[in-house]
Amino acid sequence: MANALRLGIAGLGTVGASVVNLLAKHGDVMARKAGRAVTISAVCARDPNRDRGIDVSRLSWFTDPVEMAKSDEIDVFVELIGGDNGPAENSVRAALAAGKHVVTANKALLAKHGVELAQIAEASKVSLNYEAAVAGGIPIVKTLRESMSGNDVSRVYGILNGTCNYILTRMEAEGISFEDCLADAQRLGYAEADPTFDIEGNDTAHKLAILTSLAFGTKISADDIYMEGITSITTADIQAADELGYRIKLLGVAQRTDTGIEQRVHPTMVPKSSAIARIDGVLNAVAVDGDFVGEVVLVGPGAGGNATASSVVADIADVARGDQTPVLGMPAADLDDYTRARMRLHEGGYYIRFSVVDRPGAFAEIAKCMADGGISLESIVQRRKAVGSGVPETGAQAEPQPVILITYETTEVAVRQALDAIASKGVVSGAPQMIRIEKLS
Ligand SMILES: NC(=O)c1ccc[n+]([C@@H]2O[C@H](COP(=O)([O-])OP(=O)(O)OC[C@H]3O[C@@H](n4cnc5c(N)ncnc54)[C@H](OP(=O)(O)O)[C@@H]3O)[C@@H](O)[C@H]2O)c1
């Protein structure tokens, strides 16, 4: 057998400690499969005294990841610190420049600097592997980078954030509000103390940016992602979706169109019959539409120490075997520039919920504005509010009533113009809720 492949693991938190555990448990089997032993030579974290539940006492300890990245003691730098700048960025750059292979779980770093890092890795003739950066334990990077390389991909989409999926699943199952679900998710450790990055869609966007590049052979362009989070979703929307045959999921979608590539992250109505609609709780799922294979759907845990370590160690095994794949599926110089499809040209069906003022002709005004915009309606649901919906006393203003429209396929610009026209007529109260419907088989 060749000399053991020597690892330096930077970051011994949730993922780093699990990688150490996994290698301790399955290192031998992995070595047999890869034809080369793998050993941890050095580790790096900030606090050498913290109890991490792992034994690193016989390993070289670094507090500076850049120093470890350059060390002669290691062949592979495993970056599990996190963040798109500072120690993670500096140490990955240092490792690649020093001719070390890099394995990372860092989506933020890849989304921001992926193309440049790919160029440095190519120049140094080393691997840059990042399976764990997208959907944790699901092997979607390998699927796109290798297994589906014979396909022309038209769309890749998925549930890429377990926190959001957990919240939406519980809101539906138990009829509880977004705020209560979020508080519960935080108590149970499924959501960060500051959940903004998850619930506003940034985390999904980082992963989508990487998927887009792999699926379409374009440069990563994370700043070009249309993004809406889940904070405006109410139990009324979830209940209405249910009655209309849909479920609401936060999806990241990248799709080829006539004018470029759409990259969008937003709450989405998906037909109950679709595979993605059945993904519950903290699970993730990624679907890829390939022209020869059809639709491939991968489901699994998108986070957690052990699931993420599973992907990190698979990347290490590739290095041990000597498998080297272009970082973004093809040489970085061959990646196309990303051309953004304008969101206003997005085509699809829409769910729209209005609070309509209770006066004669209000509904007719809404229907007219939609018709004037060339928008056809598939269904209209008018509800009577249960509470406080009695006959108003003389002179009192009646409560606005919820009205839900489902449109046939139209464009984003047509819907937005119709909503503006409706608002100008004074027939609705407050901002309407608008949720895009994804066409799925
Ligand atoms: N957690 C998941 O489920 C998951 C899933 C997929 C991807 N990821 C990605 O995996 C990476 C690690 O996540 P994590 O959840 O394991 O993070 P974490 O628990 O916060 O651990 C971060 C580790 O980095 C170390 N560190 C931070 N700054 C450092 C510095 N300046 N110098 C040296 N060490 C430093 C910390 O040291 P101390 O321990 O001494 O503070 C800690 O051990 C991130 O990129 C994350 O996005 C995580």
Short mmCIF file of C-alpha atoms and ligand atoms in Angstrom, two decimals:
data_model
loop_
_atom_site.label_atom_id
_atom_site.label_comp_id
_atom_site.label_asym_id
_atom_site.label_seq_id
_atom_site.Cartn_x
_atom_site.Cartn_y
_atom_site.Cartn_z
CA MET A 1 0.00 0.00 0.00
CA ALA A 2 1.13 3.56 -0.68
CA ASN A 3 2.13 5.80 2.22
CA ALA A 4 -0.77 6.85 4.36
CA LEU A 5 -2.59 9.97 3.23
CA ARG A 6 -2.07 12.53 6.00
CA LEU A 7 -4.93 14.80 6.95
CA GLY A 8 -4.97 18.13 8.74
CA ILE A 9 -8.43 18.87 10.08
CA ALA A 10 -9.17 22.57 10.67
CA GLY A 11 -12.28 23.06 12.80
CA LEU A 12 -13.30 20.56 15.46
CA GLY A 13 -16.88 21.66 15.98
CA THR A 14 -20.04 19.77 15.02
CA VAL A 15 -18.66 18.49 11.71
CA GLY A 16 -14.94 18.30 12.55
CA ALA A 17 -15.49 16.16 15.66
CA SER A 18 -17.78 13.83 13.69
CA VAL A 19 -15.15 13.42 10.96
CA VAL A 20 -12.60 12.42 13.61
CA ASN A 21 -15.10 9.91 15.04
CA LEU A 22 -16.01 8.49 11.65
CA LEU A 23 -12.39 7.96 10.68
CA ALA A 24 -11.71 6.28 14.03
CA LYS A 25 -14.63 3.92 13.46
CA HIS A 26 -14.41 3.19 9.72
CA GLY A 27 -10.88 4.27 8.77
CA ASP A 28 -9.74 0.66 8.17
CA VAL A 29 -12.60 -0.24 5.87
CA MET A 30 -12.14 3.01 4.02
CA ALA A 31 -8.42 2.30 3.55
CA ARG A 32 -9.23 -1.11 2.07
CA LYS A 33 -11.70 0.40 -0.35
CA ALA A 34 -9.40 3.27 -1.35
CA GLY A 35 -6.26 1.15 -1.45
CA ARG A 36 -4.50 3.63 0.81
CA ALA A 37 -4.50 4.24 4.53
CA VAL A 38 -5.72 7.59 5.79
CA THR A 39 -4.40 9.10 8.98
CA ILE A 40 -5.06 12.32 10.86
CA SER A 41 -1.71 14.05 11.44
CA ALA A 42 -2.78 17.45 12.70
CA VAL A 43 -5.83 19.30 13.93
CA CYS A 44 -6.67 22.95 14.42
CA ALA A 45 -9.24 24.84 16.47
CA ARG A 46 -9.21 27.91 18.68
CA ASP A 47 -9.48 26.41 22.13
CA PRO A 48 -7.07 23.53 22.92
CA ASN A 49 -8.73 22.91 26.30
CA ARG A 50 -12.31 22.41 25.14
CA ASP A 51 -13.72 18.92 25.67
CA ARG A 52 -14.85 17.80 22.22
CA GLY A 53 -15.58 14.16 23.06
CA ILE A 54 -12.69 13.04 20.83
CA ASP A 55 -9.10 12.13 21.58
CA VAL A 56 -6.69 14.39 19.70
CA SER A 57 -3.98 14.27 22.36
CA ARG A 58 -1.43 12.51 20.13
CA LEU A 59 -1.94 14.77 17.13
CA SER A 60 -0.10 17.96 16.26
CA TRP A 61 -2.23 20.87 17.43
CA PHE A 62 -2.39 24.18 15.55
CA THR A 63 -4.31 27.27 16.54
CA ASP A 64 -3.55 28.99 13.24
CA PRO A 65 -5.22 27.19 10.30
CA VAL A 66 -2.98 28.97 7.76
CA GLU A 67 0.08 27.58 9.50
CA MET A 68 -1.40 24.07 9.42
CA ALA A 69 -2.37 24.49 5.75
CA LYS A 70 1.28 25.04 4.86
CA SER A 71 2.67 22.35 7.17
CA ASP A 72 4.78 19.52 5.75
CA GLU A 73 2.92 17.18 8.10
CA ILE A 74 -0.20 17.08 5.92
CA ASP A 75 -1.25 16.12 2.37
CA VAL A 76 -4.91 17.11 2.64
CA PHE A 77 -6.30 20.20 4.33
CA VAL A 78 -9.83 19.58 5.61
CA GLU A 79 -11.53 22.94 6.20
CA LEU A 80 -14.42 22.72 8.67
CA ILE A 81 -14.28 26.21 10.17
CA GLY A 82 -16.92 28.01 8.10
CA GLY A 83 -17.37 31.56 6.79
CA ASP A 84 -16.66 33.10 3.42
CA ASN A 85 -13.59 35.06 4.50
CA GLY A 86 -11.03 35.25 7.32
CA PRO A 87 -9.44 32.03 8.59
CA ALA A 88 -11.42 29.69 6.30
CA GLU A 89 -10.63 31.59 3.12
CA ASN A 90 -7.02 32.35 4.02
CA SER A 91 -6.23 28.79 5.00
CA VAL A 92 -7.89 27.21 1.94
CA ARG A 93 -5.97 29.56 -0.34
CA ALA A 94 -2.75 28.79 1.52
CA ALA A 95 -3.32 25.04 1.30
CA LEU A 96 -4.07 25.07 -2.44
CA ALA A 97 -1.10 27.32 -3.15
CA ALA A 98 1.11 24.94 -1.15
CA GLY A 99 -0.04 22.03 -3.30
CA LYS A 100 -2.28 20.38 -0.69
CA HIS A 101 -5.60 18.82 -1.63
CA VAL A 102 -8.53 20.54 0.05
CA VAL A 103 -11.78 19.05 1.33
CA THR A 104 -14.34 21.50 2.68
CA ALA A 105 -17.99 21.66 3.82
CA ASN A 106 -18.09 25.42 3.37
CA LYS A 107 -20.92 26.54 1.05
CA ALA A 108 -20.45 30.22 1.83
CA LEU A 109 -16.80 30.09 0.76
CA LEU A 110 -17.56 28.16 -2.44
CA ALA A 111 -20.52 30.39 -3.36
CA LYS A 112 -18.33 33.48 -3.07
CA HIS A 113 -14.90 32.35 -4.26
CA GLY A 114 -15.55 28.98 -5.91
CA VAL A 115 -14.37 29.80 -9.43
CA GLU A 116 -11.19 31.48 -8.26
CA LEU A 117 -10.41 28.63 -5.85
CA ALA A 118 -11.03 26.14 -8.67
CA GLN A 119 -8.46 27.98 -10.78
CA ILE A 120 -5.89 27.86 -7.98
CA ALA A 121 -6.56 24.14 -7.42
CA GLU A 122 -6.11 23.45 -11.15
CA ALA A 123 -2.87 25.44 -11.28
CA SER A 124 -1.57 23.43 -8.31
CA LYS A 125 -2.92 20.16 -9.78
CA VAL A 126 -4.74 19.28 -6.57
CA SER A 127 -8.32 18.37 -5.69
CA LEU A 128 -10.86 20.73 -4.19
CA ASN A 129 -13.76 18.57 -2.99
CA TYR A 130 -16.87 19.95 -1.31
CA GLU A 131 -19.63 17.31 -1.30
CA ALA A 132 -20.74 18.34 2.21
CA ALA A 133 -21.22 21.97 1.18
CA VAL A 134 -24.52 21.24 -0.61
CA ALA A 135 -27.27 19.35 1.19
CA GLY A 136 -24.95 17.83 3.84
CA GLY A 137 -25.13 14.05 3.58
CA ILE A 138 -26.74 13.88 0.10
CA PRO A 139 -24.20 13.05 -2.65
CA ILE A 140 -25.49 15.67 -5.09
CA VAL A 141 -22.12 17.18 -6.05
CA LYS A 142 -20.83 13.81 -7.23
CA THR A 143 -24.16 13.13 -8.96
CA LEU A 144 -23.96 16.34 -10.98
CA ARG A 145 -20.19 16.44 -11.41
CA GLU A 146 -19.80 12.84 -12.47
CA SER A 147 -22.87 10.61 -12.63
CA MET A 148 -25.04 12.93 -14.76
CA SER A 149 -22.29 14.39 -16.91
CA GLY A 150 -23.84 12.81 -20.04
CA ASN A 151 -27.06 14.78 -19.65
CA ASP A 152 -28.20 18.21 -20.68
CA VAL A 153 -29.75 19.50 -17.47
CA SER A 154 -32.77 21.79 -17.80
CA ARG A 155 -33.54 22.33 -14.12
CA VAL A 156 -32.18 21.56 -10.70
CA TYR A 157 -34.24 22.31 -7.62
CA GLY A 158 -34.56 21.25 -4.07
CA ILE A 159 -35.32 21.65 -0.43
CA LEU A 160 -31.89 22.72 0.73
CA ASN A 161 -32.54 24.06 4.22
CA GLY A 162 -33.71 21.70 6.94
CA THR A 163 -34.68 24.50 9.34
CA CYS A 164 -37.20 25.97 6.90
CA ASN A 165 -38.58 22.57 5.99
CA TYR A 166 -38.98 21.68 9.64
CA ILE A 167 -40.91 24.91 10.29
CA LEU A 168 -43.20 24.53 7.26
CA THR A 169 -43.85 20.86 8.03
CA ARG A 170 -44.89 21.60 11.61
CA MET A 171 -46.99 24.59 10.60
CA GLU A 172 -48.91 22.27 8.29
CA ALA A 173 -49.14 19.26 10.58
CA GLU A 174 -50.10 21.14 13.74
CA GLY A 175 -51.60 24.39 12.46
CA ILE A 176 -49.22 26.50 14.53
CA SER A 177 -47.82 29.89 13.55
CA PHE A 178 -44.46 30.56 11.94
CA GLU A 179 -43.25 32.36 15.09
CA ASP A 180 -44.17 29.46 17.42
CA CYS A 181 -42.55 26.89 15.11
CA LEU A 182 -39.38 28.96 14.87
CA ALA A 183 -39.18 29.25 18.67
CA ASP A 184 -39.56 25.47 18.94
CA ALA A 185 -36.93 24.85 16.27
CA GLN A 186 -34.52 27.04 18.22
CA ARG A 187 -35.28 25.20 21.46
CA LEU A 188 -34.66 21.84 19.78
CA GLY A 189 -31.42 22.98 18.11
CA TYR A 190 -32.79 22.91 14.54
CA ALA A 191 -32.47 26.68 14.19
CA GLU A 192 -29.68 29.08 15.14
CA ALA A 193 -30.16 31.73 17.82
CA ASP A 194 -30.04 34.17 14.89
CA PRO A 195 -32.05 32.29 12.26
CA THR A 196 -32.00 35.05 9.63
CA PHE A 197 -29.64 33.26 7.28
CA ASP A 198 -31.86 30.19 7.15
CA ILE A 199 -35.36 31.68 7.13
CA GLU A 200 -34.59 34.50 4.71
CA GLY A 201 -33.20 32.03 2.17
CA ASN A 202 -29.48 32.97 2.16
CA ASP A 203 -28.34 29.47 3.12
CA THR A 204 -30.43 27.92 0.35
CA ALA A 205 -29.05 30.52 -2.08
CA HIS A 206 -25.44 29.60 -1.33
CA LYS A 207 -26.14 25.95 -2.10
CA LEU A 208 -28.18 26.80 -5.18
CA ALA A 209 -25.33 28.94 -6.56
CA ILE A 210 -23.05 25.91 -6.48
CA LEU A 211 -25.68 23.59 -7.97
CA THR A 212 -26.32 26.03 -10.83
CA SER A 213 -22.68 26.05 -11.82
CA LEU A 214 -22.46 22.26 -11.71
CA ALA A 215 -25.73 21.76 -13.60
CA PHE A 216 -25.21 24.32 -16.36
CA GLY A 217 -21.44 24.68 -16.65
CA THR A 218 -21.56 28.38 -15.75
CA LYS A 219 -19.49 30.50 -13.40
CA ILE A 220 -20.91 30.69 -9.88
CA SER A 221 -23.04 33.80 -9.49
CA ALA A 222 -24.52 33.91 -6.00
CA ASP A 223 -25.35 37.62 -6.22
CA ASP A 224 -27.78 36.97 -9.07
CA ILE A 225 -30.22 34.88 -7.05
CA TYR A 226 -33.78 36.10 -6.54
CA MET A 227 -34.53 35.45 -2.88
CA GLU A 228 -37.63 35.41 -0.66
CA GLY A 229 -37.73 33.70 2.72
CA ILE A 230 -40.57 31.98 4.55
CA THR A 231 -41.41 34.61 7.17
CA SER A 232 -44.59 35.78 5.42
CA ILE A 233 -46.13 32.30 5.17
CA THR A 234 -49.21 31.93 7.36
CA THR A 235 -51.21 28.92 8.46
CA ALA A 236 -54.00 30.31 6.24
CA ASP A 237 -51.73 29.90 3.19
CA ILE A 238 -50.74 26.40 4.22
CA GLN A 239 -54.36 25.38 4.79
CA ALA A 240 -55.46 26.90 1.47
CA ALA A 241 -52.60 25.13 -0.32
CA ASP A 242 -53.69 21.86 1.24
CA GLU A 243 -57.28 22.30 0.08
CA LEU A 244 -56.09 23.16 -3.44
CA GLY A 245 -53.86 20.07 -3.69
CA TYR A 246 -50.50 21.67 -2.89
CA ARG A 247 -47.90 21.89 -0.16
CA ILE A 248 -45.66 24.88 0.50
CA LYS A 249 -41.90 24.33 0.48
CA LEU A 250 -38.94 26.69 0.42
CA LEU A 251 -37.31 25.71 -2.86
CA GLY A 252 -34.10 26.73 -4.51
CA VAL A 253 -34.62 26.45 -8.27
CA ALA A 254 -32.16 26.91 -11.13
CA GLN A 255 -33.71 26.60 -14.55
CA ARG A 256 -32.61 27.22 -18.11
CA THR A 257 -34.92 29.61 -20.01
CA ASP A 258 -34.82 31.30 -23.42
CA THR A 259 -33.30 34.43 -21.90
CA GLY A 260 -30.76 32.89 -19.52
CA ILE A 261 -30.73 30.92 -16.31
CA GLU A 262 -33.21 31.60 -13.52
CA GLN A 263 -31.85 31.22 -10.00
CA ARG A 264 -34.57 31.71 -7.42
CA VAL A 265 -35.20 30.90 -3.79
CA HIS A 266 -38.76 31.39 -2.57
CA PRO A 267 -41.69 29.65 -0.87
CA THR A 268 -43.23 27.48 -3.56
CA MET A 269 -46.48 25.61 -3.98
CA VAL A 270 -45.71 22.07 -5.13
CA PRO A 271 -48.35 19.51 -6.13
CA LYS A 272 -49.00 17.00 -3.35
CA SER A 273 -48.36 14.19 -5.82
CA SER A 274 -44.75 15.30 -6.48
CA ALA A 275 -41.78 13.60 -4.81
CA ILE A 276 -40.58 16.89 -3.32
CA ALA A 277 -43.93 17.50 -1.59
CA ARG A 278 -43.38 14.42 0.56
CA ILE A 279 -40.10 15.59 2.09
CA ASP A 280 -40.86 16.36 5.70
CA GLY A 281 -39.06 17.80 8.71
CA VAL A 282 -35.33 18.51 8.58
CA LEU A 283 -34.76 16.29 5.53
CA ASN A 284 -33.38 17.77 2.32
CA ALA A 285 -34.05 16.72 -1.27
CA VAL A 286 -32.52 17.67 -4.59
CA ALA A 287 -34.08 16.94 -7.98
CA VAL A 288 -32.32 17.17 -11.33
CA ASP A 289 -34.06 17.09 -14.71
CA GLY A 290 -31.68 15.55 -17.27
CA ASP A 291 -32.63 15.09 -20.92
CA PHE A 292 -31.61 11.42 -21.15
CA VAL A 293 -32.13 10.16 -17.62
CA GLY A 294 -35.30 12.11 -16.81
CA GLU A 295 -35.82 13.28 -13.25
CA VAL A 296 -33.46 12.09 -10.53
CA VAL A 297 -34.40 12.85 -6.92
CA LEU A 298 -32.03 12.43 -4.01
CA VAL A 299 -33.35 12.59 -0.45
CA GLY A 300 -31.48 12.58 2.83
CA PRO A 301 -30.18 14.50 5.82
CA GLY A 302 -28.96 17.95 4.83
CA ALA A 303 -27.16 18.71 8.06
CA GLY A 304 -25.92 17.28 11.34
CA GLY A 305 -22.41 16.24 12.28
CA ASN A 306 -22.54 12.59 11.25
CA ALA A 307 -24.40 13.07 7.95
CA THR A 308 -22.06 15.88 6.95
CA ALA A 309 -19.00 13.89 8.02
CA SER A 310 -20.18 11.09 5.73
CA SER A 311 -19.76 13.41 2.74
CA VAL A 312 -16.48 14.89 3.99
CA VAL A 313 -14.98 11.42 4.36
CA ALA A 314 -16.19 10.35 0.89
CA ASP A 315 -14.29 13.34 -0.50
CA ILE A 316 -11.19 12.28 1.43
CA ALA A 317 -11.56 8.73 0.04
CA ASP A 318 -11.55 10.14 -3.51
CA VAL A 319 -8.26 11.86 -2.79
CA ALA A 320 -6.85 8.64 -1.27
CA ARG A 321 -7.83 6.71 -4.43
CA GLY A 322 -6.21 9.36 -6.60
CA ASP A 323 -9.52 10.32 -8.24
CA GLN A 324 -9.38 13.88 -9.40
CA THR A 325 -12.38 15.58 -10.99
CA PRO A 326 -12.48 19.20 -12.22
CA VAL A 327 -13.73 21.27 -9.31
CA LEU A 328 -16.86 22.59 -11.04
CA GLY A 329 -17.26 19.65 -13.41
CA MET A 330 -15.06 21.10 -16.16
CA PRO A 331 -11.89 23.18 -16.32
CA ALA A 332 -12.60 26.60 -14.78
CA ALA A 333 -11.52 28.38 -17.99
CA ASP A 334 -14.26 26.54 -19.91
CA LEU A 335 -17.13 27.66 -17.66
CA ASP A 336 -19.58 29.98 -19.41
CA ASP A 337 -20.38 33.39 -18.01
CA TYR A 338 -23.65 33.27 -16.12
CA THR A 339 -26.52 35.00 -17.94
CA ARG A 340 -29.33 35.94 -15.61
CA ALA A 341 -32.90 35.40 -16.74
CA ARG A 342 -34.96 38.34 -15.49
CA MET A 343 -37.36 37.38 -12.72
CA ARG A 344 -40.07 39.57 -14.29
CA LEU A 345 -40.06 37.15 -17.22
CA HIS A 346 -40.53 34.10 -15.00
CA GLU A 347 -43.40 31.96 -16.23
CA GLY A 348 -45.61 29.87 -14.00
CA GLY A 349 -48.83 29.65 -12.06
CA TYR A 350 -49.45 31.85 -9.04
CA TYR A 351 -51.36 31.61 -5.78
CA ILE A 352 -52.62 34.99 -4.65
CA ARG A 353 -54.41 35.69 -1.38
CA PHE A 354 -56.14 39.03 -0.91
CA SER A 355 -58.04 40.55 1.96
CA VAL A 356 -60.93 41.99 0.00
CA VAL A 357 -62.99 44.82 1.43
CA ASP A 358 -66.58 43.78 1.87
CA ARG A 359 -68.40 46.03 -0.58
CA PRO A 360 -70.38 45.44 -3.76
CA GLY A 361 -68.29 45.22 -6.91
CA ALA A 362 -64.96 44.65 -5.11
CA PHE A 363 -64.56 41.18 -6.45
CA ALA A 364 -65.54 42.20 -9.98
CA GLU A 365 -62.77 44.86 -9.92
CA ILE A 366 -60.20 42.21 -9.02
CA ALA A 367 -61.38 39.85 -11.75
CA LYS A 368 -61.29 42.71 -14.28
CA CYS A 369 -57.69 43.72 -13.37
CA MET A 370 -56.56 40.10 -13.79
CA ALA A 371 -58.38 39.80 -17.13
CA ASP A 372 -56.94 43.14 -18.32
CA GLY A 373 -53.48 41.72 -17.58
CA GLY A 374 -54.26 38.67 -19.71
CA ILE A 375 -54.24 36.42 -16.64
CA SER A 376 -56.63 33.46 -16.65
CA LEU A 377 -57.82 32.06 -13.36
CA GLU A 378 -57.83 28.36 -12.64
CA SER A 379 -59.69 28.67 -9.38
CA ILE A 380 -61.15 31.21 -7.03
CA VAL A 381 -61.86 30.50 -3.39
CA GLN A 382 -63.80 32.98 -1.35
CA ARG A 383 -63.89 32.47 2.39
CA ARG A 384 -65.98 33.92 5.11
CA LYS A 385 -64.00 34.75 8.21
CA ALA A 386 -65.27 32.65 11.06
CA VAL A 387 -64.46 35.11 13.82
CA GLY A 388 -66.11 38.53 13.81
CA SER A 389 -67.80 37.83 10.55
CA GLY A 390 -71.32 38.53 11.62
CA VAL A 391 -73.49 41.16 10.02
CA PRO A 392 -71.88 44.53 10.77
CA GLU A 393 -73.76 46.99 12.90
CA THR A 394 -75.27 49.90 11.02
CA GLY A 395 -72.51 52.25 9.87
CA ALA A 396 -69.72 49.86 10.89
CA GLN A 397 -67.13 48.75 8.31
CA ALA A 398 -67.34 44.99 7.56
CA GLU A 399 -64.13 43.01 7.99
CA PRO A 400 -62.14 42.33 4.81
CA GLN A 401 -62.66 38.77 3.56
CA PRO A 402 -59.94 36.43 2.30
CA VAL A 403 -60.10 35.59 -1.40
CA ILE A 404 -57.67 33.17 -2.98
CA LEU A 405 -56.90 32.98 -6.69
CA ILE A 406 -54.90 30.36 -8.54
CA THR A 407 -53.76 31.53 -11.96
CA TYR A 408 -52.96 29.52 -15.02
CA GLU A 409 -49.43 29.93 -16.35
CA THR A 410 -48.59 33.61 -16.77
CA THR A 411 -45.59 35.88 -16.25
CA GLU A 412 -44.29 37.51 -13.10
CA VAL A 413 -44.56 40.95 -14.68
CA ALA A 414 -48.22 40.41 -15.58
CA VAL A 415 -49.03 39.35 -12.01
CA ARG A 416 -47.16 42.26 -10.45
CA GLN A 417 -48.86 44.78 -12.74
CA ALA A 418 -52.28 43.28 -11.99
CA LEU A 419 -51.59 43.45 -8.24
CA ASP A 420 -50.58 47.12 -8.56
CA ALA A 421 -53.77 47.84 -10.51
CA ILE A 422 -55.88 46.06 -7.88
CA ALA A 423 -54.17 47.98 -5.06
CA SER A 424 -54.93 51.28 -6.83
CA LYS A 425 -58.68 50.48 -6.87
CA GLY A 426 -58.84 50.42 -3.08
CA VAL A 427 -60.65 47.07 -3.01
CA VAL A 428 -58.08 45.15 -0.97
CA SER A 429 -56.68 45.72 2.47
CA GLY A 430 -52.94 45.26 3.12
CA ALA A 431 -50.40 43.64 0.81
CA PRO A 432 -51.57 40.52 -1.03
CA GLN A 433 -49.73 37.23 -0.49
CA MET A 434 -48.23 35.84 -3.69
CA ILE A 435 -46.70 32.35 -3.89
CA ARG A 436 -45.29 30.85 -7.07
CA ILE A 437 -46.45 27.41 -8.19
CA GLU A 438 -43.75 25.10 -9.54
CA LYS A 439 -44.73 22.85 -12.41
CA LEU A 440 -43.68 19.35 -11.39
CA SER A 441 -44.51 15.91 -12.62
N1 LIG B 1 -23.19 21.67 11.17
C1 LIG B 1 -23.74 21.14 10.08
O1 LIG B 1 -24.72 20.40 10.14
C2 LIG B 1 -23.16 21.45 8.72
C3 LIG B 1 -23.74 20.87 7.57
C4 LIG B 1 -23.17 21.11 6.33
C5 LIG B 1 -22.08 21.97 6.23
N2 LIG B 1 -21.57 22.55 7.37
C6 LIG B 1 -20.42 23.44 7.22
O2 LIG B 1 -19.33 22.88 7.94
C7 LIG B 1 -18.50 23.91 8.44
C8 LIG B 1 -18.32 23.73 9.94
O3 LIG B 1 -19.59 23.79 10.57
P1 LIG B 1 -19.79 23.35 12.10
O4 LIG B 1 -21.26 23.31 12.30
O5 LIG B 1 -18.97 22.16 12.42
O6 LIG B 1 -19.19 24.64 12.84
P2 LIG B 1 -18.82 24.78 14.40
O7 LIG B 1 -19.45 23.71 15.19
O8 LIG B 1 -19.08 26.20 14.74
O9 LIG B 1 -17.24 24.53 14.43
C9 LIG B 1 -16.33 25.46 13.91
C10 LIG B 1 -14.94 25.05 14.32
O10 LIG B 1 -14.01 25.97 13.75
C11 LIG B 1 -13.09 26.37 14.74
N3 LIG B 1 -12.65 27.74 14.44
C12 LIG B 1 -13.41 28.85 14.31
N4 LIG B 1 -12.63 29.91 14.05
C13 LIG B 1 -11.36 29.46 14.05
C14 LIG B 1 -10.12 30.07 13.86
N5 LIG B 1 -10.00 31.39 13.63
N6 LIG B 1 -9.00 29.31 13.92
C15 LIG B 1 -9.09 27.97 14.16
N7 LIG B 1 -10.25 27.34 14.34
C16 LIG B 1 -11.38 28.08 14.28
C17 LIG B 1 -13.84 26.32 16.05
O11 LIG B 1 -12.89 26.21 17.10
P3 LIG B 1 -13.33 26.10 18.66
O12 LIG B 1 -14.04 24.79 18.75
O13 LIG B 1 -12.06 26.09 19.40
O14 LIG B 1 -14.22 27.27 18.91
C18 LIG B 1 -14.70 25.07 15.85
O15 LIG B 1 -14.00 23.93 16.23
C19 LIG B 1 -19.19 25.22 8.02
O16 LIG B 1 -18.64 25.68 6.80
C20 LIG B 1 -20.62 24.80 7.82
O17 LIG B 1 -21.32 25.64 6.90
C21 LIG B 1 -22.09 22.31 8.60
#
